[in-house]
Coordinates of C-alpha atoms (C1' of nucleotides) in Angstrom, one line a residue:
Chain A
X1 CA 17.4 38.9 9.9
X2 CA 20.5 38.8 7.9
X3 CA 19.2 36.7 4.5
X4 CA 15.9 36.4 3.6
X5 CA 14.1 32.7 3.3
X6 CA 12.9 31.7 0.2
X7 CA 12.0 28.1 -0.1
X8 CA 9.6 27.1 -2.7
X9 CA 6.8 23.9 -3.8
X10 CA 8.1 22.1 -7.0
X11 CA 4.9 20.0 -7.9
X12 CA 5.0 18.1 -11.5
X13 CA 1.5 18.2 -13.4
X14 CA 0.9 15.0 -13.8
X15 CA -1.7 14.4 -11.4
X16 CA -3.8 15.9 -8.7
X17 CA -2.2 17.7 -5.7
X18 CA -2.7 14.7 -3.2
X19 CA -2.2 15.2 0.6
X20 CA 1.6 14.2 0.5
X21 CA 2.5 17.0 -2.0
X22 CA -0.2 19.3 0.3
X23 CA 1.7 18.9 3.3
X24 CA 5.1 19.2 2.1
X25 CA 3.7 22.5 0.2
X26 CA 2.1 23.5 3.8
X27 CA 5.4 23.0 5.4
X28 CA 7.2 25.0 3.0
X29 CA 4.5 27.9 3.4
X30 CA 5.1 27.6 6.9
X31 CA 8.8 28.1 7.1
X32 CA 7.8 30.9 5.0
X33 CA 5.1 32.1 7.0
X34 CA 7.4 31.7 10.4
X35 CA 10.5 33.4 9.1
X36 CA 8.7 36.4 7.1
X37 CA 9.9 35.0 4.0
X38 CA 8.6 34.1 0.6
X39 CA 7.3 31.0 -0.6
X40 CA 7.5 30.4 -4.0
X41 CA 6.0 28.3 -6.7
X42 CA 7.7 25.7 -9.4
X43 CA 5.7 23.6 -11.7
X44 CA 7.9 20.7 -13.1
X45 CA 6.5 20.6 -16.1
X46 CA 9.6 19.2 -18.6
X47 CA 7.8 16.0 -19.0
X48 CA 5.7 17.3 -22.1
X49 CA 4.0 13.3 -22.3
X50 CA 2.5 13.3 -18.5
X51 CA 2.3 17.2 -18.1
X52 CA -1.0 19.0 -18.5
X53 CA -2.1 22.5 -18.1
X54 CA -5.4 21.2 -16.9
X55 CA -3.8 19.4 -13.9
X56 CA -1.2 22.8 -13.5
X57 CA -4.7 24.9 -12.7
X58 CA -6.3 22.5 -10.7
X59 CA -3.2 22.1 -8.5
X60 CA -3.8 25.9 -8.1
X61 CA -7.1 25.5 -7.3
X62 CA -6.1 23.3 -4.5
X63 CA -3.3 25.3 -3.1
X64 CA -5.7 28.2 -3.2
X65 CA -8.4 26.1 -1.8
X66 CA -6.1 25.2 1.0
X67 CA -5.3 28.7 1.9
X68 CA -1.2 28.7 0.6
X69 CA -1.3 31.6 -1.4
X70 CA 2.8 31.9 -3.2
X71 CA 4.6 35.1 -3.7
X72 CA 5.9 36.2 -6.7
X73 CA 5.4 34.7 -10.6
X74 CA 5.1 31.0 -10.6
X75 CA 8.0 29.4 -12.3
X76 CA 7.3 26.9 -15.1
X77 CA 10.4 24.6 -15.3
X78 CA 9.4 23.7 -19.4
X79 CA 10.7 27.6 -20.0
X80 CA 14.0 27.5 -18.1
X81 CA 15.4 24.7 -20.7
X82 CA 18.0 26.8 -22.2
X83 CA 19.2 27.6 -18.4
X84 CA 19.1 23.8 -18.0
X85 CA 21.3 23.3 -21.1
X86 CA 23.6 26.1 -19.9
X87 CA 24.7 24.7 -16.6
X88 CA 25.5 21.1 -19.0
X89 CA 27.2 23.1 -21.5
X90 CA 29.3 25.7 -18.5
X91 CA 30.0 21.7 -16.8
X92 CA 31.5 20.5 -19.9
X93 CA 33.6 23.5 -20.4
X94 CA 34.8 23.1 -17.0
X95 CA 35.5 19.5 -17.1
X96 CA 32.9 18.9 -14.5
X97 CA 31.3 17.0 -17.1
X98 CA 32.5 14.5 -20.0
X99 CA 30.9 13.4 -23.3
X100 CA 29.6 9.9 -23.6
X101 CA 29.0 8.0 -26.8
X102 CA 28.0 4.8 -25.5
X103 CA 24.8 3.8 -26.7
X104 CA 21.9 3.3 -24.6
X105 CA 21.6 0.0 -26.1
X106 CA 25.4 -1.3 -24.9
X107 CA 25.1 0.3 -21.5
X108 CA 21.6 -1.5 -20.5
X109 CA 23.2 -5.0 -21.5
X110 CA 26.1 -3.7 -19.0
X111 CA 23.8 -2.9 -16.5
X112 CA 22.1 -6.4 -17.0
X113 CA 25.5 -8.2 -16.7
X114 CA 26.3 -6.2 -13.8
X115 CA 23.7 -6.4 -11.8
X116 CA 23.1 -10.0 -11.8
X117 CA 26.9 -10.3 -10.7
X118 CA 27.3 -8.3 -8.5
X119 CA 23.5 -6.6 -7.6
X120 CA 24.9 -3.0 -7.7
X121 CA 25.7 -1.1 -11.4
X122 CA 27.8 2.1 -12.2
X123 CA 28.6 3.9 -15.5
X124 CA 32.3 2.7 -15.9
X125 CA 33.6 5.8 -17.9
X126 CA 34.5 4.0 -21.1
X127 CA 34.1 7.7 -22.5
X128 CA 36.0 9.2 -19.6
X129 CA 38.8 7.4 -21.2
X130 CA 38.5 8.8 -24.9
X131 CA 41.2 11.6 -25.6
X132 CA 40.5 14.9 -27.8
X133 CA 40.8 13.4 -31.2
X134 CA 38.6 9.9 -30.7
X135 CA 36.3 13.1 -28.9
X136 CA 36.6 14.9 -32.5
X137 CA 36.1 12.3 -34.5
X138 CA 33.2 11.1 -32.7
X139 CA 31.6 14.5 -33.1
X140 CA 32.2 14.5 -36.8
X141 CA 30.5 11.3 -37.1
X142 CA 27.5 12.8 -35.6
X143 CA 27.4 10.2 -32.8
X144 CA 24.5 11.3 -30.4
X145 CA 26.0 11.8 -26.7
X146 CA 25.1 12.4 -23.6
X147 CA 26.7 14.9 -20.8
X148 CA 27.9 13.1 -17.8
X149 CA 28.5 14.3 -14.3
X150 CA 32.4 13.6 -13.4
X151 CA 32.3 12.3 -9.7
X152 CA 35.4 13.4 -7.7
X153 CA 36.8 11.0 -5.2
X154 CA 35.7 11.1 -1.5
X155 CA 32.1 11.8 0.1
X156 CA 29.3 14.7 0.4
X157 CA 28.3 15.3 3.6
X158 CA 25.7 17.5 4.5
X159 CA 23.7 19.0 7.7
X160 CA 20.3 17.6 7.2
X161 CA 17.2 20.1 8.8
X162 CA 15.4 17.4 10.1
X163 CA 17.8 14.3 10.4
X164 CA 21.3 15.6 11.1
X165 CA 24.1 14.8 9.4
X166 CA 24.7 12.5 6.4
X167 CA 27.2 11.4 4.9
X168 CA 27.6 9.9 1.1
X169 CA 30.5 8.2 -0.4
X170 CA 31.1 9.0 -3.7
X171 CA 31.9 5.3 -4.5
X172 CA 28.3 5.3 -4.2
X173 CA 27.3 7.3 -7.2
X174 CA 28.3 7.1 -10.8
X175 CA 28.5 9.3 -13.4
X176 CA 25.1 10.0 -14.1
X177 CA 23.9 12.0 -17.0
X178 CA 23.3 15.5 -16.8
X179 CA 22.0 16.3 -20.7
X180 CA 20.4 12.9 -22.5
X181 CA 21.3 12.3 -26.3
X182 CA 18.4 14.1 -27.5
X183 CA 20.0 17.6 -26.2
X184 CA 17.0 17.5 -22.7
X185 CA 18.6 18.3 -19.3
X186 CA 17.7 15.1 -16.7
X187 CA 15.6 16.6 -13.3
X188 CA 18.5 17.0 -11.1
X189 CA 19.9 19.6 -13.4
X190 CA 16.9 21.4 -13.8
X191 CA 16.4 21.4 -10.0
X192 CA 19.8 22.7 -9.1
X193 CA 19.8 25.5 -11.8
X194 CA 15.8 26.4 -10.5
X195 CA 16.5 26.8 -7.0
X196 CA 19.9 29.0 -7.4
X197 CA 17.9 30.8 -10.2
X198 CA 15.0 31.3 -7.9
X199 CA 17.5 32.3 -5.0
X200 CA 15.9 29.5 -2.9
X201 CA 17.7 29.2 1.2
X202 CA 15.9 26.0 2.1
X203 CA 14.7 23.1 0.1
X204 CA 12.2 21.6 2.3
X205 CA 10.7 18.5 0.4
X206 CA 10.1 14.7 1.2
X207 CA 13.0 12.4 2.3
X208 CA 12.3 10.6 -1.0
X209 CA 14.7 12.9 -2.0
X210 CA 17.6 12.4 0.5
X211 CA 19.4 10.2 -1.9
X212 CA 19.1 12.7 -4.9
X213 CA 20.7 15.4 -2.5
X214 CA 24.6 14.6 -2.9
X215 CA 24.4 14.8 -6.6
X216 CA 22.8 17.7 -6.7
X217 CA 25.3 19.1 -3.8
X218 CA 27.8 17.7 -6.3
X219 CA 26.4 20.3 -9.1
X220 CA 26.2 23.3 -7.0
X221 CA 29.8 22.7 -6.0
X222 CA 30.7 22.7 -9.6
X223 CA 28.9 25.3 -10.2
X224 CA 30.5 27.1 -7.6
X225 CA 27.6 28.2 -6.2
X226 CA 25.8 28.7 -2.3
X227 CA 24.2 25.5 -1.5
X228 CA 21.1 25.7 0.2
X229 CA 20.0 24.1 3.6
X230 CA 18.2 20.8 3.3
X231 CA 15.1 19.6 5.3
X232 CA 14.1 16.3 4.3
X233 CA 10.4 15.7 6.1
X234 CA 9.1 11.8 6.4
X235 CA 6.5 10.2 3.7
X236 CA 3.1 9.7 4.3
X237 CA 1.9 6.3 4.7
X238 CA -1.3 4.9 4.3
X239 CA -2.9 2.2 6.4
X240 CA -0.7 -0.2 4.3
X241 CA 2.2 1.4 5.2
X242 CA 3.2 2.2 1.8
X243 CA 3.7 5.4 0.3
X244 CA 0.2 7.5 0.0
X245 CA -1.1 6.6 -3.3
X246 CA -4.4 6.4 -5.4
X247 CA -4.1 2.3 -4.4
X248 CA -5.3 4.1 -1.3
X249 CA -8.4 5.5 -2.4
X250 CA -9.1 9.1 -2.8
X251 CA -6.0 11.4 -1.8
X252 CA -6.1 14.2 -3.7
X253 CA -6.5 17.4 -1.8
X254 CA -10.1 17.6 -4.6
X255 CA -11.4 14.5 -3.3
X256 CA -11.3 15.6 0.2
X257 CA -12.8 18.8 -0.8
X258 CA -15.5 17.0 -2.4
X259 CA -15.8 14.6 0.1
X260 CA -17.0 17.7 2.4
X261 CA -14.4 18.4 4.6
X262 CA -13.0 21.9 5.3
X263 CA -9.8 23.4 4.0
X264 CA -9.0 24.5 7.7
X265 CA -9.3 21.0 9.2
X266 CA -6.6 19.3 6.2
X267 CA -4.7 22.4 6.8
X268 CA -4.9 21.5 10.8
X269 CA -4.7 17.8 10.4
X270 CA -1.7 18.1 7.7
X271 CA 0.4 20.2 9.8
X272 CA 0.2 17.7 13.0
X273 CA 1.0 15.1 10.7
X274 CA 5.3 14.6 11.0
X275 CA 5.1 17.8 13.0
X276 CA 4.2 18.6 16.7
X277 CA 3.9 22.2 18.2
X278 CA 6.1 20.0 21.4
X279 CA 2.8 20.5 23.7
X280 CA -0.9 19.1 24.1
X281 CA -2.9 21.2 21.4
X282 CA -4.5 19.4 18.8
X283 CA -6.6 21.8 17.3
X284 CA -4.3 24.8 16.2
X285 CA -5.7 27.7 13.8
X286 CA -3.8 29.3 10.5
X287 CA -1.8 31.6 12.9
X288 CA -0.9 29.4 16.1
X289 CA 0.3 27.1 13.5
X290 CA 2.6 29.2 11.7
X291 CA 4.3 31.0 15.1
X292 CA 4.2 27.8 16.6
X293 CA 6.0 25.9 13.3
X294 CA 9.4 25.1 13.5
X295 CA 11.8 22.8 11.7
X296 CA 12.7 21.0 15.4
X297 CA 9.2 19.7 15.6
X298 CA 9.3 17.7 12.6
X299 CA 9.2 14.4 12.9
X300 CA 12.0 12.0 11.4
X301 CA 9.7 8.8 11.0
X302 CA 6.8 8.7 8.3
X303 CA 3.3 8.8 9.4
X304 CA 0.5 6.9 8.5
X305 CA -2.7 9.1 7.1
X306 CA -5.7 8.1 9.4
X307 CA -9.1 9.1 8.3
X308 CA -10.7 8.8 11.2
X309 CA -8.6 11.5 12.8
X310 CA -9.4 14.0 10.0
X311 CA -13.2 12.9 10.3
X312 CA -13.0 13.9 14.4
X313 CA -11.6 16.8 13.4
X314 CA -13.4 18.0 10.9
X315 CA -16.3 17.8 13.3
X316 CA -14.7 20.3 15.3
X317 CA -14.3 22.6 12.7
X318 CA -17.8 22.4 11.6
X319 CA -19.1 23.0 15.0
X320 CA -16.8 25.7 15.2
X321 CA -17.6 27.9 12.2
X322 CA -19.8 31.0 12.6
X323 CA -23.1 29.9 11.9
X324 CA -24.3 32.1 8.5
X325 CA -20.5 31.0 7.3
X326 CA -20.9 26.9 7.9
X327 CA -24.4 27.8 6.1
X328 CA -22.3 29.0 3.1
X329 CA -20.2 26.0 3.3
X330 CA -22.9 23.8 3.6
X331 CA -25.0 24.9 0.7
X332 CA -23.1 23.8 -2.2
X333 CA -23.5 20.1 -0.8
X334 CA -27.5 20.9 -0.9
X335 CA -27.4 21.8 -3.8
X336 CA -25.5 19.2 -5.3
X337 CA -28.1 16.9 -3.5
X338 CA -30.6 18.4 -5.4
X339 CA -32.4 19.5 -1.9
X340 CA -32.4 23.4 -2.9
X341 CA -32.3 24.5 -6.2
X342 CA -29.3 26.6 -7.9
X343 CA -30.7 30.2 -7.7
X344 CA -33.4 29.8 -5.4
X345 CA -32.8 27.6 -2.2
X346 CA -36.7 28.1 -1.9
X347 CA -36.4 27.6 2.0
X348 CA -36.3 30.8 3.8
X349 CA -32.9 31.9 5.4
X350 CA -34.3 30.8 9.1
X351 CA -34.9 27.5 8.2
X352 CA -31.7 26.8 6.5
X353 CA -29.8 28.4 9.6
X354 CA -32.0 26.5 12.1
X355 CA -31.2 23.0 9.4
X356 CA -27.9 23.7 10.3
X357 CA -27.7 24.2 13.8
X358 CA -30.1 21.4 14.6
X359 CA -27.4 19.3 12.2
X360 CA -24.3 20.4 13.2
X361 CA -23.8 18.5 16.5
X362 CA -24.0 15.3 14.5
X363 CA -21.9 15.6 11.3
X364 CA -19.1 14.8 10.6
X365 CA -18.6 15.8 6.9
X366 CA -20.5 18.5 5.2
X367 CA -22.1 16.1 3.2
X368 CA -23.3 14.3 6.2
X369 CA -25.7 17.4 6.2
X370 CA -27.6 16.1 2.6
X371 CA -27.0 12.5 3.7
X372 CA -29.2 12.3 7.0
X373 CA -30.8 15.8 6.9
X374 CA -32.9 15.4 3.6
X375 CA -35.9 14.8 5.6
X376 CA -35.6 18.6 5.9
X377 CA -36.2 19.4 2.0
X378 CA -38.9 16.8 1.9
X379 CA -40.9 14.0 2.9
X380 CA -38.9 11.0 2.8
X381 CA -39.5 8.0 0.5
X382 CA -38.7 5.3 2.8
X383 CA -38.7 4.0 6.5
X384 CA -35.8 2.1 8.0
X385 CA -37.3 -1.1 7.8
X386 CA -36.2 -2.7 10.9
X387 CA -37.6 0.0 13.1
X388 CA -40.8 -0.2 11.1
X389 CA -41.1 -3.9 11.9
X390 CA -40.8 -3.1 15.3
X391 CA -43.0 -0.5 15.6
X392 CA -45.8 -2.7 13.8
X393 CA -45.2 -5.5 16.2
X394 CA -46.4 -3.4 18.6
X395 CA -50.1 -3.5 17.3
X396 CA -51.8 0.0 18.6
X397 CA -48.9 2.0 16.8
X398 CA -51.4 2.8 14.5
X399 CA -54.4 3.9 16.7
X400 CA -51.6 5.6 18.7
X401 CA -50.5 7.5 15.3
X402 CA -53.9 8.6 14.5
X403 CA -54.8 9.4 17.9
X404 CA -51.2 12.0 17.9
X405 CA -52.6 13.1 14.4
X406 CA -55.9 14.3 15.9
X407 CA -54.3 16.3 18.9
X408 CA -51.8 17.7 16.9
X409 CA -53.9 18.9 14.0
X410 CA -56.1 20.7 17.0
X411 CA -52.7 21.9 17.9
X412 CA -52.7 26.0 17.3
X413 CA -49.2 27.2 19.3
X414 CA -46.4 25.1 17.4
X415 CA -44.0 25.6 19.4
X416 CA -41.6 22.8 20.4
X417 CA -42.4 23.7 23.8
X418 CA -46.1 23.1 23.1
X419 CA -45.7 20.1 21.1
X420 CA -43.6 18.8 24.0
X421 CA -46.6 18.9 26.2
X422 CA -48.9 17.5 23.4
X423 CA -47.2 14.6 22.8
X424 CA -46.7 13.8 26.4
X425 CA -50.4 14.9 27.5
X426 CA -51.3 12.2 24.2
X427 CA -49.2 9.2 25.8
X428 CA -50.8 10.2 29.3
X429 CA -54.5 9.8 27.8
X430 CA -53.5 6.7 25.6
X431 CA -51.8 5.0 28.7
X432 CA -48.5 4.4 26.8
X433 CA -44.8 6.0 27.7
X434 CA -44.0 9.1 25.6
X435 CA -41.3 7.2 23.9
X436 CA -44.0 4.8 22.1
X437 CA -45.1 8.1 20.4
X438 CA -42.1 9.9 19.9
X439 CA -39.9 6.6 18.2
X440 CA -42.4 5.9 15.7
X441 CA -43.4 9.7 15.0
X442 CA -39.3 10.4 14.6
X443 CA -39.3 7.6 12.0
X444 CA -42.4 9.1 10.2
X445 CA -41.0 12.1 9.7
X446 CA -37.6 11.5 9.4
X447 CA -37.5 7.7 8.0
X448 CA -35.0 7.0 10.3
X449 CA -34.7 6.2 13.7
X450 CA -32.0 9.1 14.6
X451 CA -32.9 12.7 13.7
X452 CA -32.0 16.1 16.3
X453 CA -34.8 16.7 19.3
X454 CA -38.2 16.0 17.4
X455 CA -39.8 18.6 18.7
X456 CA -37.7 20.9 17.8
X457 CA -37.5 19.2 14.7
X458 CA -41.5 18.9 14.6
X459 CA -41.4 23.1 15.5
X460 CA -39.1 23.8 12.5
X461 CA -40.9 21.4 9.7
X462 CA -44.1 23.0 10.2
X463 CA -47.4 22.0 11.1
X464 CA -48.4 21.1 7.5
X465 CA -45.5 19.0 6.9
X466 CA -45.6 17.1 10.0
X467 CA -49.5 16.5 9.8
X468 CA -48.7 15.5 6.2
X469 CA -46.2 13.1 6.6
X470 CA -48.2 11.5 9.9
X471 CA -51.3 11.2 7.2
X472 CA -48.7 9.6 4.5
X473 CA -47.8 7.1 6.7
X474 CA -50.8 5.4 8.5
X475 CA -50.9 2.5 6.2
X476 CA -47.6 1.3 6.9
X477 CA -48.7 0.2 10.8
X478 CA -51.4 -2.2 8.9
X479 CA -49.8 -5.7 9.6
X480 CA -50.1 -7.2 6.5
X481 CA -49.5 -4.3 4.6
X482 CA -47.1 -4.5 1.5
Chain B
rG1 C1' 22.4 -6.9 -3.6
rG2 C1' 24.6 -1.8 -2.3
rC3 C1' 23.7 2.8 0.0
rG4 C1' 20.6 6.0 2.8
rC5 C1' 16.7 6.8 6.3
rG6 C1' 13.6 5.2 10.1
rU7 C1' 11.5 2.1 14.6
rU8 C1' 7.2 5.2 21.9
rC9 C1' -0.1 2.6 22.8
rG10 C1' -4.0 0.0 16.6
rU11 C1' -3.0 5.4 14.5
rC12 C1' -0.8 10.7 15.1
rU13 C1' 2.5 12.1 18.8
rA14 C1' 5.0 14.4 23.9
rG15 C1' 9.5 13.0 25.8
rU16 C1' 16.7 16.0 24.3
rG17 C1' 19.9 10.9 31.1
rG18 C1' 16.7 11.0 36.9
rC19 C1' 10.2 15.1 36.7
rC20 C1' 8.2 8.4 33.0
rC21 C1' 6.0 1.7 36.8
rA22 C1' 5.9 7.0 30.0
rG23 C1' 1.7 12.3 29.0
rG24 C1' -2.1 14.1 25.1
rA25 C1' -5.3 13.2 20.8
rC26 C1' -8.1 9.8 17.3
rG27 C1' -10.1 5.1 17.5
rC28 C1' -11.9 1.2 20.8
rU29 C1' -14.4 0.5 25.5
rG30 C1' -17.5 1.2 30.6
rG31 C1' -20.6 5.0 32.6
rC32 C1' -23.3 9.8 33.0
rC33 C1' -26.6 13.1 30.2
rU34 C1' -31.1 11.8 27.2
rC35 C1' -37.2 11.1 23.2
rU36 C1' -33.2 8.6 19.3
rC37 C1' -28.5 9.7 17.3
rA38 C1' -24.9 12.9 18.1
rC39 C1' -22.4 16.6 21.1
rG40 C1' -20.4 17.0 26.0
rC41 C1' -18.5 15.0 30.6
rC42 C1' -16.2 11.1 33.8
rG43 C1' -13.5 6.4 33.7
rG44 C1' -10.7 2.0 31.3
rA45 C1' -7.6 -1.2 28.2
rA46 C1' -3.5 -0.1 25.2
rA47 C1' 3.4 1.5 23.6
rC48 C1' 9.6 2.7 24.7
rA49 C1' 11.4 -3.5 18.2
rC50 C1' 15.4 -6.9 20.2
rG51 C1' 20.4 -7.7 22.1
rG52 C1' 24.8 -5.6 23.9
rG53 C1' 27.4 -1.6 26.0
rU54 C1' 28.3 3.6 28.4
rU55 C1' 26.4 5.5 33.2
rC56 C1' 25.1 5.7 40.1
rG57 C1' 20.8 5.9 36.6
rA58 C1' 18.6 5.0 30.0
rC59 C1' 12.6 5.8 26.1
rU60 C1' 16.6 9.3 25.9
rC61 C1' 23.9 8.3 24.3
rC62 C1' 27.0 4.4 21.4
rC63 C1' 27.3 -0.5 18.7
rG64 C1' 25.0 -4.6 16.6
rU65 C1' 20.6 -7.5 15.0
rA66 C1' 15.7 -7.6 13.1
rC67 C1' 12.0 -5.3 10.5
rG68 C1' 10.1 -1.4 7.3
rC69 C1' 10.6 2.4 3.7
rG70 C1' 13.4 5.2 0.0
rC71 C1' 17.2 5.7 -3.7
rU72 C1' 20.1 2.8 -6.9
rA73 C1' 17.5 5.2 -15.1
rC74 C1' 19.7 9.1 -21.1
rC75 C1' 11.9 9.1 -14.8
rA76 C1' 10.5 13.3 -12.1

RNA sequence: GGCGCGUUCGUCUAGUGGCCCAGGACGCUGGCCUCUCACGCCGGAAACACGGGUUCGACUCCCGUACGCGCUACCA
């Protein structure tokens, strides 16, 4: 390969990485990844007001998290301000740019004027006009100024990556500001002087930016430097239909993480989300994804984020994780429960692997395991009411309860084969189906009326627990009890 | 308002002029499995925004309309 690919992630620390930065991060690793080039890493972080360190490490954490690991020294765009103020200053000299003295004050009430005329406002170079000395005199006077952007006559056409070509004419822009009065460089400069600093090929980012992309083109030109290739990949939408945001709920790439879902399956679900491998395969791992990535197979229409997709999928990532691995996953989510304590889960390593096997087939979400597996960490504290009704209705629940309590107490092999046979012998004896034992037994021990194979479950919770928890819960088949 | 971009089942998408009375996945739904719930399996409903061209033939190419989104700052 003649040129090595660089692209690079530009995030700005003033919030969470959410899933659209994410994906347009994954899809930059991925070129990367595909090409045997380097991703790198810029944090925008010249907006000193909204900028924090705090929210700088913790987008780290969740690129890390995610499995996007950058090459080379992460660029912080707050250092590179004298760069900034170089390419304004090399502009100027070149005529590229002009001096303008209006004050911010005059040009709003332009704009105002302007726009309810005629909708549309550009600068109108009232400074382009000013000769050397007014330019000299101004400068005596100390007049603040800004640096404007001189916009040639014609267009700026481009080959976009993912839409083709497009074409801007200059009538279009103005003369926007390159260096504001108080001596900062505005964003398009600093992008343009970061990504030929940083020797960036391709700027993959989100179409958001396909207007921005002729002035910076303009800049480059001036500068006399190699443009890079654009691709501009679609928003993410959410159900509204409006651009992803925290109107929408939780979309940081934390939130998901907290919400228990697994790096692999957001990496997965991200990467089929405004691109397609071009066959069948939904579920793709780390490495098909990155041979199969190409810039072809990205979409050109936005995509709205559907949770219920990520939740299906998620499922089959849990099912699909070695077993003593999904146990690691799993425990923090115990713990946080409060089901096992920090140090010492105090359940032995069997019984946690057999809790998550039994578990696995129905959970969406890691912390589905805390939510409807507690019964596992101890006796539960109450009994889907409905169920309970039902079961009392039915007026011999409770002889049949004490009845199952005696046989199993007497039971010595608990094994869930065995405990198969005694529930079933029981409901043979007592003249009632097996299911008017199992039901209200499930609900005993579990307090709910879904739970994995109870006598599996019954084998794995221990005689003790289940004769316990039988015991417990007599009372609550006496009709007029509270 | 101007400019830019976009428009295939509810959602993500396959489709690059005939293989498409449009395929897959999620969701929804009927059934099977079954001690419940899941998982799994089998089946179903469900889409080319609209109107003009071009062509022997258009989901695919061109033009227009409608709708949506983005940009339009001395924000990033």
């Amino acid at each position: 390969m003649a040129s090595t690919v660089r692209v690079r992630f530009a995030p700005s620390p003033t919030g969470a990485l959410h899933i659209g930065g994410a994906r347009t991060a994954l899809f930059n690793w991925l070129f990367a990844r595909h090409h045997g080039g380097r991703f790198l890493l810029r944090i925008e972080d010249t907006d000193a007001e909204r900028s924090s360190p705090e929210l700088t490490d913790q987008i780290l954490r969740s690129l890390r998290w995610l499995g996007l690991k950058w090459d080379e020294d992460i660029v912080f765009q707050s250092g590179r301000r004298s760069d900034h103020a170089r390419l304004c200053e090399t502009l100027l000299e070149t005529g590229a740019g002009y001096r303008c003295f209006c004050p911010p004050d005059v040009l709003s009430e332009k704009r105002r004027i302007q726009e309810s005329a005629t909708g549309g406002y550009r600068y109108d170079r009232t400074c382009l006009k000013l000769d050397e000395a007014d330019i000299q005199k101004r400068l005596q006077q100390e007049i603040p100024f800004a640096v404007r952007f001189r916009v040639p006559e014609g267009e700026t056409a481009f080959e976009d990556l993912v839409h083709g070509r497009i074409v801007f004419r200059h009538t279009e822009l103005d003369d926007f500001v390159l260096l504001r009065s108080d001596g900062s460089p505005v964003y398009q400069v600093a992008v343009v002087s970061d990504d030929h600093d940083m020797g960036i090929t391709h700027v993959i980012r989100g179409d958001d930016h396909l207007s921005n992309t002729p002035k910076q083109i303009l800049l480059y030109r001036a500068m006399g430097w190699d443009i890079p290739r654009f691709a501009h990949v679609p928003m993410i939408w959410g159900p509204d239909r409006k651009r992803l945001s925290k109107r929408h709920g939780a979309v940081s790439v934390e939130a998901y993480r907290e919400a228990g879902y697994l790096p692999e399956t957001l990496v997965n679900f991200l990467a089929l989300l405004g691109w397609s491998p071009g066959d069948d395969r939904e579920i793709l791992s780390f490495p098909e994804i990155v041979r199969s990535f190409s810039i072809p197979g990205i979409s050109k229409n936005p995509a709205v984020f559907d949770e219920k997709k990520l939740e299906w999928m998620n499922g089959q990532y849990v099912r699909s994780l070695p077993l003593p691995e999904l146990l690691d996953r799993v425990l923090p989510f115990l713990r946080n429960a409060g089901l096992v304590q920090e140090d010492d889960p105090g359940f032995s390593e069997e019984f946690l692997l057999r809790f998550v096997v039994m578990l696995r087939e129905r959970v969406r979400r890691l912390t589905d395991f805390a939510e409807t597996g507690a019964y596992f960490f101890r006796d539960p504290e109450s009994f889907d009411e409905t169920a309970v009704e039902k079961f009392r209705r039915n007026l011999r629940t409770g002889a049949l309860m004490e009845a199952l309590l005696q046989n199993l107490s007497r039971t010595e092999d608990w094994t869930d084969e065995t405990l198969e046979a005694v529930v079933r012998e029981s409901a043979a004896t007592l003249d009632v189906r097996a299911g008017d034992l199992i039901h209200p037994l499930r609900l005993v021990l579990t307090g709910q009326t879904a739970s994995p194979g109870l006598f599996e479950l019954m084998a794995v919770l221990g005689q003790e627990t289940v004769l316990r928890r039988l015991k417990r819960t007599l009372a609550l088949w006496t009709p007029n009890h509270p």
